[in-house]
GROMACS .gro file of C-alpha atoms in nm:
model
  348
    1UNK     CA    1  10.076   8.619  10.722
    2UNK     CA    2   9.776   8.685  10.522
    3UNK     CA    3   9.587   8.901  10.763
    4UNK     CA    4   9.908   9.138  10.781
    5UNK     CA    5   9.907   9.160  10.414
    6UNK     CA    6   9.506   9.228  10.441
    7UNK     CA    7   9.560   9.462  10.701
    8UNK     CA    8   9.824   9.661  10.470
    9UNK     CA    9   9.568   9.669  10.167
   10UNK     CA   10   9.283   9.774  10.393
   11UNK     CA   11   9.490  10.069  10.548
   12UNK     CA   12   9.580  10.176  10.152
   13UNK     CA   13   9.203  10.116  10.096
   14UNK     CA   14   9.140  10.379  10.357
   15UNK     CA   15   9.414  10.635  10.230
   16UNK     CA   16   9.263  10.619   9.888
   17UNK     CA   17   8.909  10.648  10.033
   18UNK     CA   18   8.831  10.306   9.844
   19UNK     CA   19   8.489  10.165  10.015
   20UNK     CA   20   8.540   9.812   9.818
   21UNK     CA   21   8.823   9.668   9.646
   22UNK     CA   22   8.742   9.328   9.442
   23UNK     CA   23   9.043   9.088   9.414
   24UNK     CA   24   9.007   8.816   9.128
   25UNK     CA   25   9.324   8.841   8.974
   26UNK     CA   26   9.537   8.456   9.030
   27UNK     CA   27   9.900   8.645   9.084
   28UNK     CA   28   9.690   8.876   9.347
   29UNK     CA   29   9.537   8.621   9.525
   30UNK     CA   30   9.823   8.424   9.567
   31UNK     CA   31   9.975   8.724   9.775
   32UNK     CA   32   9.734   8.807   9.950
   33UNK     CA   33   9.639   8.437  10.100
   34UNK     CA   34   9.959   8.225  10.030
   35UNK     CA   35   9.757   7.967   9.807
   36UNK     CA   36   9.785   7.910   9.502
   37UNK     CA   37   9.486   7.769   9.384
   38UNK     CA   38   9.471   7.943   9.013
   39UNK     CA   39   9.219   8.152   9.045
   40UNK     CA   40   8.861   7.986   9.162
   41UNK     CA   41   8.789   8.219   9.392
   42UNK     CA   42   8.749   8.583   9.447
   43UNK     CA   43   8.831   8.787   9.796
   44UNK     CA   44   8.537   9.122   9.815
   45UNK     CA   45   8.800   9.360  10.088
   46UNK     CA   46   8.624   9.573  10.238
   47UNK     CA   47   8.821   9.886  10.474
   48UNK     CA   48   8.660   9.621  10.822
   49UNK     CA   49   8.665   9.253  10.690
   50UNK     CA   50   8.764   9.034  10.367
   51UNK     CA   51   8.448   8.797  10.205
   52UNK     CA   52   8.577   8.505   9.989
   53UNK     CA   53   8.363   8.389   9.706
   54UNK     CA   54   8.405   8.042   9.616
   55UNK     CA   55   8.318   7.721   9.458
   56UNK     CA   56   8.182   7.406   9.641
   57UNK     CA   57   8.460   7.236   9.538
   58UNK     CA   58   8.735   7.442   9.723
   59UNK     CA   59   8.504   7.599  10.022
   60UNK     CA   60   8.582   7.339  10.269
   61UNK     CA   61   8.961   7.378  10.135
   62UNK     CA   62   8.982   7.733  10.130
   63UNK     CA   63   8.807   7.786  10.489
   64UNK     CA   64   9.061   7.533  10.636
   65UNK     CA   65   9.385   7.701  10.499
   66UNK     CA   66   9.216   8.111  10.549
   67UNK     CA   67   9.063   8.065  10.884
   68UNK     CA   68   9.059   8.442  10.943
   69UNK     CA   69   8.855   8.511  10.634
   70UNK     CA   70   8.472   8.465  10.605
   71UNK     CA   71   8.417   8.221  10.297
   72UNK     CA   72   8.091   8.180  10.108
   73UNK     CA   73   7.993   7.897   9.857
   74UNK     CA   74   7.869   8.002   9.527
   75UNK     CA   75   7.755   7.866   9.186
   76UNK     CA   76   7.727   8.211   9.047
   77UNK     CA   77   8.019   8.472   9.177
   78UNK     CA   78   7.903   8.820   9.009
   79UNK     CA   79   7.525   8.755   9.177
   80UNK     CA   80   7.681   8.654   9.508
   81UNK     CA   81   7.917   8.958   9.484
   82UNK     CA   82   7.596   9.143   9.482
   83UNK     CA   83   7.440   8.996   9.764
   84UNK     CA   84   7.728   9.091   9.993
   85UNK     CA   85   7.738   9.463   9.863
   86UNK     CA   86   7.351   9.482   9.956
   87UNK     CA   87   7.455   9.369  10.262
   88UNK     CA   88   7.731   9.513  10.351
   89UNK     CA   89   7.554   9.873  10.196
   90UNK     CA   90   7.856   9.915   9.956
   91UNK     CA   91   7.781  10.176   9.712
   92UNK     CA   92   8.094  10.134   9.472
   93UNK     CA   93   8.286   9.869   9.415
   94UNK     CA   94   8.651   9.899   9.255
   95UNK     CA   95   8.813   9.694   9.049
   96UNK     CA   96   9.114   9.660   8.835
   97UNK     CA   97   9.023   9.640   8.499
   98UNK     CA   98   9.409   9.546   8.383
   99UNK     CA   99   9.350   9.240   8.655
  100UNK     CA  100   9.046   9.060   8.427
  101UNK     CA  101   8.936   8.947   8.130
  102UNK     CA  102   8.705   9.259   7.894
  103UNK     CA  103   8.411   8.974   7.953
  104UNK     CA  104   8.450   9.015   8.306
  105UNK     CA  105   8.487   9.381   8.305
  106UNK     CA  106   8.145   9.423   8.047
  107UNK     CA  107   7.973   9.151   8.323
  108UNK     CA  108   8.043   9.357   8.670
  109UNK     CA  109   8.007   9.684   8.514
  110UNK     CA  110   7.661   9.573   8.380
  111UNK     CA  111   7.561   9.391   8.702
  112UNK     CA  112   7.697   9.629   8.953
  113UNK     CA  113   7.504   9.986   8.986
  114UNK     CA  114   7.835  10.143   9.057
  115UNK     CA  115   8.215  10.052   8.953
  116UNK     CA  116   8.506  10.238   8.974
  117UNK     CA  117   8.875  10.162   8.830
  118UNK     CA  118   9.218  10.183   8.981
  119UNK     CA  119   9.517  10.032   8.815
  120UNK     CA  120   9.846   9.939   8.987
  121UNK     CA  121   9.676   9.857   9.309
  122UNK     CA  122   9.846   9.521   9.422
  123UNK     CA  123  10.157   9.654   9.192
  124UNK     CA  124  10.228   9.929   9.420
  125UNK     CA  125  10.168   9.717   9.748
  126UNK     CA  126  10.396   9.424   9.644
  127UNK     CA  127  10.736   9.675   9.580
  128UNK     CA  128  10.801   9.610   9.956
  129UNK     CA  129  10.872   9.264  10.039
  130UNK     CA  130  10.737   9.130  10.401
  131UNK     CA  131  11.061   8.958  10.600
  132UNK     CA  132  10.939   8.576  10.474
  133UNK     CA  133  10.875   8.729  10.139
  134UNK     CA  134  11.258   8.853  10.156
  135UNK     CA  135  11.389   8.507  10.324
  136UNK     CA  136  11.225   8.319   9.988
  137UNK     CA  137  11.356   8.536   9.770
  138UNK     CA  138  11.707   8.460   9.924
  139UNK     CA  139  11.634   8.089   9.924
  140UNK     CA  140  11.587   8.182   9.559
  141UNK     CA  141  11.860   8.336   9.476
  142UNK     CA  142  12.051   8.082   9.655
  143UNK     CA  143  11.932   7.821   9.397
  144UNK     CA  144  12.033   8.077   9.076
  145UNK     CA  145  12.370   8.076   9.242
  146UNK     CA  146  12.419   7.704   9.305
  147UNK     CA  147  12.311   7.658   8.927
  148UNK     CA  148  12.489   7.903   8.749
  149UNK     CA  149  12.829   7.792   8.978
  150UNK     CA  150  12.731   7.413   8.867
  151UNK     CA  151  12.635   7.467   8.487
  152UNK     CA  152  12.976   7.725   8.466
  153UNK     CA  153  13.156   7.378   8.549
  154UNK     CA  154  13.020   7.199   8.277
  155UNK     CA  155  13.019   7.440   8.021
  156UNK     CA  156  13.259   7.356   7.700
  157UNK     CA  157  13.296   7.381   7.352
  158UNK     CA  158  13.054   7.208   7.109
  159UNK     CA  159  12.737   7.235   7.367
  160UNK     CA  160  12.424   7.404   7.224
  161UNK     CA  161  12.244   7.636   7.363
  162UNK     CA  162  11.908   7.463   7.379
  163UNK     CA  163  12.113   7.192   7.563
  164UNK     CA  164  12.275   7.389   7.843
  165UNK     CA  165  11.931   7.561   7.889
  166UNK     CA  166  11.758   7.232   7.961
  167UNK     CA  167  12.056   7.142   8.231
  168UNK     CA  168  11.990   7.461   8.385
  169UNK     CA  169  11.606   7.363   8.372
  170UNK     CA  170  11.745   6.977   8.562
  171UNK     CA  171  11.972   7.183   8.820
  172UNK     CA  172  11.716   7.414   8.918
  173UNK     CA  173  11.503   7.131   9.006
  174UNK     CA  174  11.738   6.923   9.150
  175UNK     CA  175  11.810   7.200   9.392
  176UNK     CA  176  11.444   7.223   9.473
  177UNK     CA  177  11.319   7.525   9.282
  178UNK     CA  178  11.118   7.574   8.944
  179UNK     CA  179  11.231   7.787   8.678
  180UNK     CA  180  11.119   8.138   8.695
  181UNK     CA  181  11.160   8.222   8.356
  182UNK     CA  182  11.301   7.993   8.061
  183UNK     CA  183  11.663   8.010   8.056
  184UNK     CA  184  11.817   8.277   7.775
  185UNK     CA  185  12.181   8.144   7.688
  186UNK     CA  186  12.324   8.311   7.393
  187UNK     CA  187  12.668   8.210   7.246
  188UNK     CA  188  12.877   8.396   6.999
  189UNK     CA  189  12.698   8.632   6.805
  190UNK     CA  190  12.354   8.545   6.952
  191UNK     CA  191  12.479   8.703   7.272
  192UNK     CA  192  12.393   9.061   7.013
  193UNK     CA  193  12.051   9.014   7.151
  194UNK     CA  194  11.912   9.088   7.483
  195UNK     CA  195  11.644   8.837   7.469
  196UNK     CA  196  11.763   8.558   7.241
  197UNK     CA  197  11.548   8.292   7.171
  198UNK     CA  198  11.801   7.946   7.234
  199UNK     CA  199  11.881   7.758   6.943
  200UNK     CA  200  12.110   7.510   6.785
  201UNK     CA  201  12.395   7.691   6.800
  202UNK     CA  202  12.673   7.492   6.950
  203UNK     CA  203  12.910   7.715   7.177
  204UNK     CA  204  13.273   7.741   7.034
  205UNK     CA  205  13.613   7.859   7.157
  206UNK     CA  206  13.659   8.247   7.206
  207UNK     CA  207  13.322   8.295   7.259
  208UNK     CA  208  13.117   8.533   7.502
  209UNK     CA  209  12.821   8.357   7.623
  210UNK     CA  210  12.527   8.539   7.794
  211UNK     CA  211  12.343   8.323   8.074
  212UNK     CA  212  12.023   8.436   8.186
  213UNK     CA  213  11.865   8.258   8.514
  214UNK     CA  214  11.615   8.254   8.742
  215UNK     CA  215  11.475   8.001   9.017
  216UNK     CA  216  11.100   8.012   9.170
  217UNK     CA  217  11.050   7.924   9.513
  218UNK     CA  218  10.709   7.875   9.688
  219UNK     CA  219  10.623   8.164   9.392
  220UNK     CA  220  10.905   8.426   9.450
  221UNK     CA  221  11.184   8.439   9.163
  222UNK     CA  222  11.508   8.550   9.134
  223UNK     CA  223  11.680   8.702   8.813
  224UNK     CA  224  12.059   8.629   8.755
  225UNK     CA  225  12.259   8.679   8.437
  226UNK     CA  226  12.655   8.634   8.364
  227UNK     CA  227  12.859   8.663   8.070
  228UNK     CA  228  13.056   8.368   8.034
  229UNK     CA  229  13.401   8.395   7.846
  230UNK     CA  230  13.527   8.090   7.647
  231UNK     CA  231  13.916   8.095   7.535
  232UNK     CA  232  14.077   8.460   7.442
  233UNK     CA  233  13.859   8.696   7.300
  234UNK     CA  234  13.914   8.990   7.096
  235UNK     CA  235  14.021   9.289   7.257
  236UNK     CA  236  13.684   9.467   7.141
  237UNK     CA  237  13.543   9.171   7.301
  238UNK     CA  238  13.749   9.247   7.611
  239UNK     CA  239  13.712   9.601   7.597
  240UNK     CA  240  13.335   9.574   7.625
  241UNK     CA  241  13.307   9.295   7.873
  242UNK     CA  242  13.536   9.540   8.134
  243UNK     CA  243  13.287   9.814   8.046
  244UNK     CA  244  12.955   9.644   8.151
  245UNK     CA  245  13.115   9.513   8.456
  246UNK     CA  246  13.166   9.850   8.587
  247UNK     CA  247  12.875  10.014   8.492
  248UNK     CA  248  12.710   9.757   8.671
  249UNK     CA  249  12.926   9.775   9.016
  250UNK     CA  250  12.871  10.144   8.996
  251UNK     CA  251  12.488  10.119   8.958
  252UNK     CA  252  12.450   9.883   9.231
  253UNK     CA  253  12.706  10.068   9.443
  254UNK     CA  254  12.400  10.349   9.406
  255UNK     CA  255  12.141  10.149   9.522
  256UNK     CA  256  11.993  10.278   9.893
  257UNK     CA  257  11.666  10.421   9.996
  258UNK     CA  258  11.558  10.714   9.953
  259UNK     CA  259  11.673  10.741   9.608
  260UNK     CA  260  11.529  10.772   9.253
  261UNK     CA  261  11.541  10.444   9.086
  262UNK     CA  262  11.614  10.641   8.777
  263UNK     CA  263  11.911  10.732   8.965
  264UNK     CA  264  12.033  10.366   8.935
  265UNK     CA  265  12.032  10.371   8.584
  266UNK     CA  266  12.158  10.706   8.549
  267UNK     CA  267  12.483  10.562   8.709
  268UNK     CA  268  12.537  10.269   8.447
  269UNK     CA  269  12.407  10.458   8.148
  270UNK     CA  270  12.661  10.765   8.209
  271UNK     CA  271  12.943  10.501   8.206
  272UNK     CA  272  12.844  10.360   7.886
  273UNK     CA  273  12.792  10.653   7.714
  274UNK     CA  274  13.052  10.802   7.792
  275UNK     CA  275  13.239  10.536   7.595
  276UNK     CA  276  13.068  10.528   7.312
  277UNK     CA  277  12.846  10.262   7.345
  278UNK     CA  278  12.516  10.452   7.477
  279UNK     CA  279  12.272  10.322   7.162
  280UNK     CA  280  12.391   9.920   7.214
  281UNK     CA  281  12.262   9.970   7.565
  282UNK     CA  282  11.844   9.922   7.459
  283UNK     CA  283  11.687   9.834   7.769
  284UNK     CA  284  11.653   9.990   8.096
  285UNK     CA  285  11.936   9.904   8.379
  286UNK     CA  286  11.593   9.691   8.589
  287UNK     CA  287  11.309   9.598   8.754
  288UNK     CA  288  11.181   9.495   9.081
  289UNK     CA  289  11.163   9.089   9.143
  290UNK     CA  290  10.912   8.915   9.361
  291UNK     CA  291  10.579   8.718   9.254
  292UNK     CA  292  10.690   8.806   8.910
  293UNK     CA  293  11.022   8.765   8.760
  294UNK     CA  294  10.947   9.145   8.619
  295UNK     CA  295  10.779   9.375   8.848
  296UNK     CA  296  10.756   9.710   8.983
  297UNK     CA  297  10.980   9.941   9.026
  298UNK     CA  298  11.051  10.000   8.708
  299UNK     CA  299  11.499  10.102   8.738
  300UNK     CA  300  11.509  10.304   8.392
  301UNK     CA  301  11.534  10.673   8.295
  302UNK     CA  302  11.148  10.760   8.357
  303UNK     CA  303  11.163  10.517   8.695
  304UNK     CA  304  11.015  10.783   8.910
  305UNK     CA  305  10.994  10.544   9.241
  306UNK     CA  306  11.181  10.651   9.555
  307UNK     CA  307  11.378  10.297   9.645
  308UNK     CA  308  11.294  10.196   9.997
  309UNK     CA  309  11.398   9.931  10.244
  310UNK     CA  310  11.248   9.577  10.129
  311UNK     CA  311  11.226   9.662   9.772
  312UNK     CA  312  11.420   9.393   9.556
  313UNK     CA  313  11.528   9.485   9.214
  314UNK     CA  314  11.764   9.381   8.962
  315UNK     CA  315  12.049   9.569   8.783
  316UNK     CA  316  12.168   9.469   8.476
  317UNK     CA  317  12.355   9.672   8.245
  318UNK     CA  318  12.408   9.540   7.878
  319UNK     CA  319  12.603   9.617   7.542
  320UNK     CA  320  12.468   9.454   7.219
  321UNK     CA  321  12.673   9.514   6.883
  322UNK     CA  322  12.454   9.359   6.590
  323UNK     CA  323  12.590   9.033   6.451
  324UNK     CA  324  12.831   9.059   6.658
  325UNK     CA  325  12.850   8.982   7.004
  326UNK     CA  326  12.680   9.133   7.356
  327UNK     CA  327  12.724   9.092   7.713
  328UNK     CA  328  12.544   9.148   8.022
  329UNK     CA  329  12.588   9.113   8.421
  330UNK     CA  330  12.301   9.124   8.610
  331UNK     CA  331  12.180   9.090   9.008
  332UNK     CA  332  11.943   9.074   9.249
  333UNK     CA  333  11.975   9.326   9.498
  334UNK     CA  334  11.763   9.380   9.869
  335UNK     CA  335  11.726   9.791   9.934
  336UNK     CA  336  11.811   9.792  10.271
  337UNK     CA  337  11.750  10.033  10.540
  338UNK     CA  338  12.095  10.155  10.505
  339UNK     CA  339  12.210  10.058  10.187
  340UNK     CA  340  12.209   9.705   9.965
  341UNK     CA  341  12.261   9.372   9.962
  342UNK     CA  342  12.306   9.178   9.636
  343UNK     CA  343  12.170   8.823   9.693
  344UNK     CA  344  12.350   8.656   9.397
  345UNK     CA  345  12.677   8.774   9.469
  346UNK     CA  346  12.794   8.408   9.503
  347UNK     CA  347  12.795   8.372   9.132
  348UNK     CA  348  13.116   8.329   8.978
   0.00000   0.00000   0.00000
């Protein structure tokens, strides 16, 4: 697996006429070579081989688990960086400046004759998900499912927030995952903002409540949200609920390749404008899902990205009326070569 992902960023190395590409970045590495090892090493990619620089104290570690890579043992990384571009007769080496810390950036640029930037490097290269990337994103989503269908079970009246977020925490565990995020459930008028903070607030008849979920397997998340109704609620309540719901089967109902990803959001937002409600909808419709629980591409108006098969993004279309109430439905959805396949349908 990780010398078909090297081979990929070595071909896009050559496309972009890039002589030397340095990787330090943890979320990076962690694609690239499958372990994660938080940083303590760096990977020098070159367009004919891949160098890793590393500590004493992982070398024997790292060359068992990335036999296909050449590993070198090093005390001080920007001097050993050097030696290889002497040797290797690299003239510039690239970075990502977004990818370190300014104290690394001032270090290279002041040790290294010649450095060049790029930005969005790995970003761009990690939209399309490799068939085991795609099969642990399912497992993933599996897990959201199974926990959303067994916390919707347990849900009642006089629960707070805080506590049915730590039960989703428990579930997700208990089914094998981590957490990809830290669960947003917002009851009653809490559920009038997007990204609530969870508090107190215990849940109470004719409420909507906004649950906001994702599970992290082996590093790849999955994003799943569903507006839970408590009791009879008013018919605003009702009206709105309805509304969201098709905005969002109409936006994923666009989703295939070869279309903008603005085009998704284009879909939901026409719906809610249309009925008024165009200024409660604040965020973009979404955003890929892989390594990161937010990623590109980017599914709002200015999302210029052509969808293609083995992209996974998220749609999730939301209303938010200020002390009110809000609601929001949102998916994770595979572009597939002829269409889409949502991977948390099972939620209920």
């Amino acid at each position: 697996m990780p010398e078909i992902k090297l081979k990929s960023i070595q071909n896009k190395l050559k496309a972009r006429k890039i002589e030397c590409f340095l990787v330090c970045d943890p979320m990076d590495l962690f694609y690239l070579t499958g372990i994660d090892l938080q940083g303590g090493y760096w990977i020098v990619v070159t367009a004919k081989k891949a160098t890793i620089i590393t500590s004493e104290m992982l070398y024997q570690q790292v060359s068992d688990l990335l036999p296909g890579f050449e590993a070198v043992k090093s005390r001080k990384f920007i001097e050993t960086l050097k030696t290889i571009l002497k040797t290797e007769k690299i003239k510039v080496l690239t970075i990502d400046p977004k990818k370190m810390s300014l104290g690394l950036g001032d270090k290279l640029q002041k040790a290294i004759k010649k450095v060049k930037y790029v930005s969005v490097f790995f970003e761009s290269l990690r939209e399309i998900k490799t068939e085991n990337e795609i099969l642990l994103i399912k497992k993933s989503c599996n897990s959201a499912v199974n926990v959303f269908n067994e916390i919707r079970k347990e849900i009642k009246p006089g629960m707070t927030e805080i506590y049915i977020a730590d039960r989703i925490m428990e579930l997700l565990y208990k089914n094998g995952t981590g957490a990809a995020f830290t669960p947003i459930v917002a009851g009653g008028i809490n559920s009038g903002y997007p990204h609530h903070i969870n508090s107190e607030y215990a849940i109470k008849n004719n409420d909507l409540l906004i649950i906001d979920l994702g599970a992290r397997l082996k590093g790849y998340c999955s994003d799943l949200t569903r507006t839970v109704i408590l009791g009879k609620i008013p018919e605003l309540c009702d009206k709105v609920y309805n509304l969201v719901k098709l905005a969002h089967n109409e936006a994923i109902a666009a989703v295939k390749p070869g279309i903008k990803a603005s085009f998704v959001d284009k879909k939901a937002r026409f719906l809610i404008n249309k009925e008024g409600f165009g200024k409660e909808f604040t965020h973009g419709t979404g955003h890929g899902v892989g390594l990161e629980v937010h990623e590109l591409p980017s599914v709002n108006s200015t999302g210029n990205a052509i969808l293609k098969p083995g992209m996974v993004i998220t749609v999730e279309p939301g209303i938010y009326i200020k002390n009110n109430f809000g609601a929001r439905m949102e998916d994770t959805v595979l572009v597939t070569e002829n269409g889409r396949e949502i991977l948390t349908r099972g939620a209920k």
